């Protein structure tokens, strides 16, 4: 089920299940996962993209193994807030994935997530080679943490 808002996503989530955050690129998919309490995001791995069926199979393996309760896809918005071709491609990926998994799916504005991930890796004095290996799943971690923080605020507002 593709959720229009984070509020709808929050309402659809099962309790005590982790979330997966995805940073979809043209060549890779960065994957991050949360803890079941939905408080901390951890970068997990980067999947090399090929065709959708192979990409989806790799994702489903992670979703099943980690007992994931929902998926967050980073939505690459233009800096002026409009959606370009990459955002449309991400929405198409979500529609295709939605046919294969019975999980709530949400989008999160990913503007500058890769920049933040790059900055964090530079501050950690990570080598250029290592940065290129981990940047996508670190960016997925930033995307997922943004959602976790928002969900925490929603929970606090209703408590």
XYZ file of N, CA, C and O in Angstrom:
636
model
N 0.837 -1.162 0.000
C 0.000 0.000 0.000
C 0.893 1.239 0.000
O 1.740 1.396 0.885
N 0.737 2.085 -0.988
C 1.514 3.320 -1.073
C 0.750 4.402 -0.320
O -0.412 4.679 -0.619
N 1.396 4.989 0.671
C 0.770 5.996 1.524
C 1.068 7.393 0.989
O 2.200 7.675 0.593
N 0.053 8.240 1.008
C 0.210 9.606 0.503
C 0.937 10.515 1.487
O 1.601 11.457 1.092
N 0.780 10.243 2.771
C 1.412 11.087 3.790
C 2.128 10.212 4.820
O 1.833 9.030 4.952
N 3.017 10.839 5.564
C 3.705 10.120 6.641
C 2.702 9.749 7.730
O 2.831 8.702 8.374
N 1.674 10.567 7.919
C 0.638 10.255 8.908
C -0.096 8.968 8.519
O -0.352 8.106 9.372
N -0.435 8.818 7.237
C -1.088 7.593 6.755
C -0.146 6.394 6.915
O -0.569 5.307 7.294
N 1.132 6.619 6.612
C 2.151 5.577 6.759
C 2.231 5.118 8.214
O 2.210 3.925 8.505
N 2.280 6.086 9.139
C 2.370 5.777 10.567
C 1.174 4.935 11.009
O 1.332 3.971 11.761
N -0.007 5.274 10.514
C -1.224 4.547 10.892
C -1.218 3.121 10.348
O -1.831 2.227 10.940
N -0.534 2.893 9.233
C -0.529 1.576 8.591
C 0.561 0.642 9.114
O 0.555 -0.549 8.803
N 1.479 1.168 9.901
C 2.619 0.360 10.356
C 2.230 -0.628 11.450
O 1.532 -0.268 12.394
N 2.717 -1.864 11.332
C 2.536 -2.814 12.434
C 3.464 -2.425 13.588
O 4.484 -1.781 13.375
N 3.092 -2.810 14.805
C 3.943 -2.447 15.943
C 5.147 -3.394 16.042
O 5.092 -4.542 15.607
N 6.205 -2.850 16.594
C 7.437 -3.609 16.858
C 8.037 -4.279 15.628
O 8.542 -5.395 15.701
N 7.981 -3.590 14.504
C 8.628 -4.075 13.284
C 9.524 -2.954 12.765
O 9.153 -1.779 12.775
N 10.686 -3.323 12.289
C 11.649 -2.358 11.758
C 11.167 -1.796 10.428
O 10.288 -2.358 9.771
N 11.763 -0.690 10.022
C 11.509 -0.096 8.712
C 12.756 -0.220 7.859
O 13.865 -0.321 8.379
N 12.559 -0.196 6.549
C 13.678 -0.142 5.608
C 13.625 1.190 4.887
O 12.548 1.647 4.487
N 14.768 1.807 4.721
C 14.886 3.041 3.960
C 15.693 2.758 2.704
O 16.716 2.068 2.770
N 15.220 3.276 1.569
C 15.892 3.032 0.295
C 16.282 4.342 -0.369
O 15.475 5.267 -0.457
N 17.510 4.393 -0.852
C 17.988 5.502 -1.676
C 18.192 4.927 -3.071
O 19.175 4.235 -3.329
N 17.213 5.184 -3.949
C 17.253 4.622 -5.303
C 18.117 5.474 -6.205
O 17.836 6.654 -6.392
N 19.138 4.861 -6.751
C 19.947 5.526 -7.761
C 19.767 4.809 -9.089
O 19.069 3.795 -9.158
N 20.388 5.305 -10.123
C 20.273 4.642 -11.419
C 21.112 3.369 -11.463
O 20.765 2.423 -12.160
N 22.200 3.325 -10.684
C 23.090 2.159 -10.698
C 23.042 1.327 -9.418
O 23.434 0.171 -9.420
N 22.582 1.940 -8.321
C 22.575 1.250 -7.029
C 21.315 1.583 -6.238
O 20.631 2.576 -6.520
N 21.060 0.757 -5.221
C 20.017 1.037 -4.241
C 20.680 0.964 -2.871
O 21.167 -0.086 -2.462
N 20.711 2.090 -2.185
C 21.222 2.107 -0.825
C 20.123 1.639 0.109
O 18.970 2.045 -0.029
N 20.466 0.776 1.065
C 19.482 0.218 1.989
C 19.919 0.494 3.428
O 21.074 0.259 3.789
N 18.977 0.987 4.213
C 19.187 1.169 5.649
C 17.998 0.539 6.364
O 16.925 0.391 5.773
N 18.204 0.154 7.616
C 17.123 -0.429 8.411
C 17.072 0.254 9.777
O 18.065 0.811 10.234
N 15.893 0.179 10.389
C 15.739 0.744 11.730
C 15.683 -0.383 12.748
O 15.614 -1.559 12.386
N 15.669 0.010 13.986
C 15.401 -0.945 15.053
C 13.874 -1.087 15.164
O 13.137 -0.275 14.605
N 13.368 -2.100 15.859
C 11.913 -2.284 15.954
C 11.198 -1.177 16.733
O 9.994 -1.026 16.621
N 11.944 -0.389 17.514
C 11.350 0.715 18.276
C 11.243 1.992 17.440
O 10.760 3.010 17.918
N 11.735 1.928 16.209
C 11.687 3.048 15.258
C 12.398 4.290 15.797
O 11.903 5.407 15.670
N 13.579 4.068 16.364
C 14.321 5.215 16.886
C 15.640 5.463 16.172
O 16.039 6.610 16.030
N 16.313 4.401 15.701
C 17.643 4.562 15.117
C 17.725 3.889 13.748
O 17.299 2.757 13.570
N 18.296 4.613 12.809
C 18.519 4.102 11.456
C 19.966 3.639 11.336
O 20.874 4.310 11.813
N 20.156 2.480 10.687
C 21.494 1.954 10.477
C 21.705 1.637 9.002
O 20.942 0.847 8.432
N 22.701 2.257 8.365
C 23.009 1.895 6.974
C 23.348 0.411 6.896
O 24.076 -0.102 7.754
N 22.806 -0.282 5.889
C 22.984 -1.727 5.822
C 23.867 -2.149 4.661
O 24.920 -2.729 4.852
N 23.426 -1.882 3.442
C 24.192 -2.325 2.274
C 23.758 -1.566 1.031
O 22.758 -0.864 1.034
N 24.530 -1.754 -0.022
C 24.208 -1.177 -1.326
C 24.011 -2.316 -2.308
O 24.865 -3.193 -2.417
N 22.880 -2.277 -2.991
C 22.559 -3.294 -3.999
C 22.896 -2.726 -5.364
O 22.468 -1.619 -5.701
N 23.675 -3.470 -6.145
C 23.955 -3.066 -7.529
C 22.703 -3.351 -8.350
O 22.193 -4.464 -8.339
N 22.210 -2.332 -9.048
C 20.979 -2.495 -9.809
C 21.228 -3.219 -11.124
O 22.258 -3.046 -11.753
N 20.245 -4.015 -11.517
C 20.256 -4.626 -12.850
C 18.870 -4.421 -13.433
O 18.533 -3.327 -13.842
N 18.026 -5.450 -13.407
C 16.647 -5.240 -13.849
C 15.741 -5.294 -12.628
O 16.139 -5.794 -11.577
N 14.514 -4.823 -12.767
C 13.637 -4.691 -11.610
C 13.442 -6.011 -10.869
O 13.476 -6.041 -9.645
N 13.246 -7.098 -11.580
C 12.974 -8.376 -10.905
C 14.142 -8.790 -10.005
O 13.926 -9.258 -8.893
N 15.362 -8.589 -10.468
C 16.539 -8.921 -9.658
C 16.665 -7.959 -8.479
O 16.966 -8.382 -7.355
N 16.424 -6.682 -8.734
C 16.475 -5.683 -7.656
C 15.437 -6.010 -6.587
O 15.729 -5.998 -5.389
N 14.220 -6.316 -7.017
C 13.128 -6.620 -6.089
C 13.422 -7.887 -5.297
O 13.137 -7.959 -4.098
N 14.010 -8.890 -5.938
C 14.347 -10.140 -5.245
C 15.378 -9.876 -4.147
O 15.260 -10.401 -3.031
N 16.372 -9.062 -4.446
C 17.392 -8.724 -3.445
C 16.751 -7.963 -2.280
O 17.066 -8.227 -1.109
N 15.847 -7.042 -2.590
C 15.160 -6.292 -1.536
C 14.265 -7.200 -0.698
O 14.252 -7.108 0.527
N 13.521 -8.084 -1.363
C 12.619 -8.974 -0.637
C 13.381 -9.872 0.337
O 12.891 -10.161 1.427
N 14.565 -10.279 -0.054
C 15.401 -11.102 0.825
C 15.721 -10.334 2.117
O 15.611 -10.875 3.221
N 16.081 -9.062 1.972
C 16.372 -8.219 3.135
C 15.109 -7.998 3.962
O 15.128 -8.121 5.192
N 14.006 -7.682 3.299
C 12.752 -7.392 3.991
C 12.303 -8.581 4.839
O 11.859 -8.421 5.972
N 12.438 -9.780 4.281
C 12.037 -10.986 4.994
C 12.997 -11.299 6.138
O 12.566 -11.545 7.268
N 14.284 -11.261 5.846
C 15.306 -11.590 6.847
C 15.249 -10.637 8.047
O 15.445 -11.057 9.189
N 14.973 -9.367 7.788
C 14.981 -8.345 8.845
C 13.600 -8.113 9.461
O 13.445 -7.232 10.301
N 12.585 -8.855 9.007
C 11.202 -8.703 9.473
C 10.766 -7.237 9.403
O 10.392 -6.625 10.408
N 10.838 -6.694 8.214
C 10.532 -5.286 7.978
C 9.017 -5.067 7.948
O 8.275 -5.858 7.382
N 8.572 -3.963 8.557
C 7.143 -3.644 8.620
C 6.711 -2.527 7.703
O 5.517 -2.272 7.548
N 7.650 -1.831 7.066
C 7.318 -0.733 6.153
C 8.554 -0.282 5.403
O 9.684 -0.528 5.842
N 8.326 0.376 4.265
C 9.424 0.805 3.399
C 9.316 2.306 3.146
O 8.231 2.817 2.850
N 10.447 2.986 3.248
C 10.529 4.407 2.941
C 11.454 4.576 1.752
O 12.595 4.116 1.776
N 10.947 5.224 0.721
C 11.756 5.508 -0.469
C 12.110 6.988 -0.494
O 11.221 7.844 -0.359
N 13.389 7.278 -0.657
C 13.794 8.669 -0.820
C 13.265 9.185 -2.148
O 13.427 8.545 -3.178
N 12.578 10.324 -2.111
C 12.011 10.921 -3.321
C 12.899 12.087 -3.747
O 12.971 13.099 -3.052
N 13.582 11.942 -4.885
C 14.522 12.992 -5.319
C 13.807 14.197 -5.933
O 13.588 14.273 -7.131
N 13.431 15.121 -5.071
C 12.745 16.345 -5.509
C 13.767 17.332 -6.065
O 14.923 17.328 -5.659
N 13.296 18.173 -6.973
C 14.129 19.281 -7.447
C 14.237 20.298 -6.313
O 13.399 20.339 -5.413
N 15.257 21.132 -6.361
C 15.466 22.105 -5.287
C 14.310 23.096 -5.174
O 14.082 23.650 -4.104
N 13.540 23.298 -6.248
C 12.392 24.209 -6.185
C 11.122 23.511 -5.700
O 10.039 24.089 -5.691
N 11.244 22.227 -5.302
C 10.109 21.496 -4.754
C 9.281 20.730 -5.779
O 8.328 20.054 -5.414
N 9.647 20.815 -7.041
C 8.909 20.083 -8.078
C 9.497 18.685 -8.242
O 10.594 18.401 -7.768
N 8.736 17.836 -8.911
C 9.207 16.481 -9.189
C 9.685 16.387 -10.630
O 8.967 16.767 -11.540
N 10.882 15.864 -10.798
C 11.440 15.672 -12.129
C 11.387 14.214 -12.538
O 10.723 13.390 -11.892
N 12.121 13.854 -13.577
C 12.122 12.478 -14.081
C 12.582 11.439 -13.054
O 12.033 10.341 -13.002
N 13.552 11.780 -12.211
C 14.016 10.808 -11.205
C 12.946 10.528 -10.166
O 12.789 9.402 -9.707
N 12.191 11.552 -9.789
C 11.101 11.347 -8.825
C 10.019 10.461 -9.448
O 9.476 9.572 -8.783
N 9.718 10.693 -10.718
C 8.718 9.867 -11.397
C 9.199 8.414 -11.493
O 8.418 7.481 -11.334
N 10.492 8.229 -11.739
C 11.065 6.888 -11.796
C 10.959 6.202 -10.432
O 10.659 5.004 -10.346
N 11.181 6.944 -9.358
C 11.062 6.408 -8.005
C 9.621 6.000 -7.721
O 9.359 4.939 -7.150
N 8.669 6.832 -8.132
C 7.247 6.496 -7.930
C 6.870 5.236 -8.722
O 6.113 4.397 -8.230
N 7.418 5.092 -9.923
C 7.151 3.891 -10.733
C 7.733 2.649 -10.051
O 7.089 1.595 -10.011
N 8.942 2.783 -9.507
C 9.567 1.674 -8.780
C 8.670 1.270 -7.604
O 8.441 0.085 -7.360
N 8.146 2.261 -6.878
C 7.277 1.982 -5.728
C 6.007 1.251 -6.164
O 5.578 0.311 -5.497
N 5.417 1.672 -7.281
C 4.205 0.990 -7.772
C 4.503 -0.467 -8.118
O 3.723 -1.361 -7.787
N 5.642 -0.711 -8.752
C 6.025 -2.084 -9.092
C 6.315 -2.905 -7.832
O 5.909 -4.066 -7.723
N 7.004 -2.306 -6.869
C 7.322 -2.994 -5.619
C 6.050 -3.288 -4.823
O 5.926 -4.349 -4.207
N 5.112 -2.362 -4.871
C 3.849 -2.512 -4.144
C 3.081 -3.762 -4.592
O 2.368 -4.369 -3.801
N 3.252 -4.154 -5.840
C 2.593 -5.355 -6.351
C 3.202 -6.634 -5.773
O 2.570 -7.679 -5.778
N 4.438 -6.524 -5.279
C 5.168 -7.709 -4.796
C 5.194 -7.855 -3.274
O 5.374 -8.965 -2.774
N 5.069 -6.761 -2.560
C 5.162 -6.815 -1.103
C 3.892 -6.276 -0.472
O 3.277 -5.349 -0.983
N 3.514 -6.868 0.645
C 2.328 -6.428 1.367
C 2.757 -5.577 2.559
O 2.585 -5.967 3.715
N 3.376 -4.440 2.240
C 3.886 -3.542 3.267
C 3.513 -2.110 2.919
O 3.438 -1.762 1.730
N 3.309 -1.266 3.927
C 3.105 0.147 3.622
C 4.396 0.751 3.055
O 5.489 0.419 3.509
N 4.230 1.602 2.053
C 5.361 2.275 1.398
C 5.119 3.778 1.473
O 4.005 4.243 1.194
N 6.142 4.520 1.853
C 6.035 5.975 1.936
C 7.218 6.605 1.200
O 8.237 5.958 0.951
N 7.054 7.872 0.871
C 8.121 8.651 0.237
C 8.601 9.708 1.220
O 7.831 10.228 2.030
N 9.891 10.037 1.123
C 10.470 11.082 1.967
C 11.377 11.930 1.096
O 12.206 11.407 0.350
N 11.197 13.235 1.184
C 12.002 14.181 0.408
C 13.482 13.963 0.750
O 13.885 14.122 1.895
N 14.244 13.564 -0.251
C 15.648 13.230 0.015
C 16.621 14.323 -0.377
O 17.824 14.105 -0.414
N 16.110 15.521 -0.662
C 17.023 16.599 -1.050
C 18.151 16.735 -0.040
O 17.916 16.778 1.165
N 19.344 16.763 -0.539
C 20.574 16.971 0.229
C 20.969 15.804 1.132
O 21.922 15.908 1.899
N 20.278 14.659 1.054
C 20.675 13.516 1.898
C 22.050 13.002 1.501
O 22.861 12.663 2.369
N 22.338 12.967 0.212
C 23.655 12.502 -0.226
C 24.735 13.500 0.190
O 25.831 13.106 0.584
N 24.403 14.787 0.145
C 25.352 15.815 0.578
C 25.653 15.640 2.064
O 26.813 15.686 2.488
N 24.621 15.403 2.875
C 24.815 15.198 4.319
C 25.639 13.943 4.578
O 26.519 13.936 5.441
N 25.350 12.879 3.830
C 26.098 11.630 3.995
C 27.559 11.833 3.618
O 28.464 11.380 4.333
N 27.803 12.528 2.527
C 29.174 12.801 2.079
C 29.924 13.612 3.134
O 31.064 13.325 3.471
N 29.260 14.615 3.681
C 29.885 15.456 4.704
C 30.254 14.624 5.940
O 31.344 14.757 6.485
N 29.327 13.763 6.374
C 29.597 12.919 7.548
C 30.772 11.986 7.292
O 31.618 11.790 8.164
N 30.837 11.432 6.093
C 31.939 10.524 5.756
C 33.268 11.271 5.673
O 34.306 10.751 6.080
N 33.239 12.495 5.159
C 34.458 13.312 5.119
C 34.922 13.652 6.540
O 36.114 13.590 6.844
N 33.963 14.004 7.418
C 34.312 14.329 8.802
C 34.889 13.115 9.522
O 35.691 13.262 10.439
N 34.465 11.925 9.098
C 34.987 10.696 9.701
C 36.301 10.274 9.048
O 36.825 9.199 9.336
N 36.818 11.139 8.150
C 38.086 10.893 7.468
C 38.072 9.576 6.685
O 39.037 8.823 6.681
N 36.950 9.313 6.026
C 36.789 8.101 5.224
C 37.492 8.292 3.885
O 37.359 9.353 3.261
N 38.198 7.280 3.428
C 38.918 7.396 2.160
C 37.937 7.552 0.991
O 36.781 7.157 1.082
N 38.422 8.116 -0.102
C 37.587 8.322 -1.284
C 36.997 7.000 -1.775
O 35.823 6.904 -2.112
N 37.818 5.951 -1.787
C 37.363 4.636 -2.246
C 36.247 4.116 -1.345
O 35.205 3.658 -1.809
N 36.447 4.208 -0.046
C 35.448 3.721 0.908
C 34.169 4.559 0.829
O 33.064 4.023 0.933
N 34.308 5.876 0.652
C 33.119 6.735 0.524
C 32.268 6.298 -0.656
O 31.052 6.215 -0.545
N 32.911 5.983 -1.788
C 32.143 5.575 -2.975
C 31.446 4.236 -2.743
O 30.389 3.985 -3.315
N 32.000 3.405 -1.872
C 31.394 2.102 -1.571
C 30.182 2.229 -0.652
O 29.250 1.441 -0.740
N 30.187 3.212 0.246
C 29.153 3.271 1.285
C 28.181 4.440 1.156
O 27.178 4.474 1.866
N 28.445 5.392 0.268
C 27.649 6.628 0.215
C 26.153 6.351 0.053
O 25.324 7.014 0.677
N 25.783 5.372 -0.768
C 24.368 5.142 -1.039
C 23.616 4.619 0.180
O 22.512 5.067 0.475
N 24.206 3.675 0.917
C 23.469 3.200 2.083
C 23.582 4.157 3.273
O 22.692 4.195 4.116
N 24.606 4.983 3.298
C 24.657 6.031 4.320
C 23.571 7.077 4.021
O 22.865 7.532 4.927
N 23.393 7.425 2.743
C 22.318 8.348 2.358
C 20.948 7.746 2.697
O 20.055 8.447 3.174
N 20.780 6.445 2.476
C 19.530 5.769 2.840
C 19.297 5.885 4.349
O 18.162 6.054 4.803
N 20.380 5.810 5.111
C 20.282 5.979 6.558
C 19.774 7.358 6.943
O 18.951 7.502 7.849
N 20.252 8.391 6.240
C 19.776 9.759 6.499
C 18.305 9.891 6.155
O 17.535 10.517 6.892
N 17.894 9.314 5.038
C 16.488 9.360 4.620
C 15.621 8.689 5.691
O 14.630 9.260 6.153
N 16.000 7.483 6.081
C 15.216 6.737 7.062
C 15.199 7.450 8.411
O 14.156 7.513 9.070
N 16.320 8.017 8.832
C 16.350 8.710 10.123
C 15.407 9.910 10.113
O 14.762 10.200 11.125
N 15.309 10.590 8.974
C 14.354 11.702 8.867
C 12.928 11.242 9.120
O 12.151 11.896 9.828
N 12.570 10.093 8.561
C 11.232 9.539 8.769
C 11.056 9.109 10.228
O 10.014 9.381 10.837
N 12.059 8.446 10.785
C 11.960 8.010 12.180
C 11.759 9.198 13.114
O 10.947 9.145 14.041
N 12.487 10.284 12.859
C 12.337 11.487 13.672
C 10.922 12.054 13.541
O 10.309 12.451 14.534
N 10.411 12.068 12.324
C 9.045 12.563 12.087
C 8.020 11.676 12.784
O 7.078 12.171 13.416
N 8.187 10.361 12.693
C 7.278 9.444 13.366
C 7.317 9.644 14.881
O 6.285 9.581 15.548
N 8.496 9.892 15.410
C 8.638 10.164 16.836
C 7.877 11.412 17.248
O 7.224 11.438 18.305
N 7.926 12.455 16.406
C 7.185 13.688 16.697
C 5.682 13.445 16.632
O 4.926 13.975 17.441
N 5.257 12.628 15.653
C 3.830 12.304 15.529
C 3.341 11.569 16.770
O 2.258 11.840 17.292
N 4.159 10.599 17.214
C 3.784 9.812 18.400
C 3.712 10.714 19.627
O 2.819 10.593 20.436
N 4.670 11.643 19.733
C 4.687 12.567 20.859
C 3.485 13.493 20.857
O 2.968 13.865 21.910
N 3.012 13.852 19.659
C 1.865 14.768 19.550
C 0.559 14.077 19.933
O -0.378 14.725 20.380
N 0.498 12.756 19.769
C -0.745 12.036 20.082
C -0.740 11.455 21.486
O -1.747 10.967 21.951
N 0.405 11.497 22.151
C 0.496 10.893 23.497
C -0.101 11.790 24.545
O -0.255 12.942 24.434
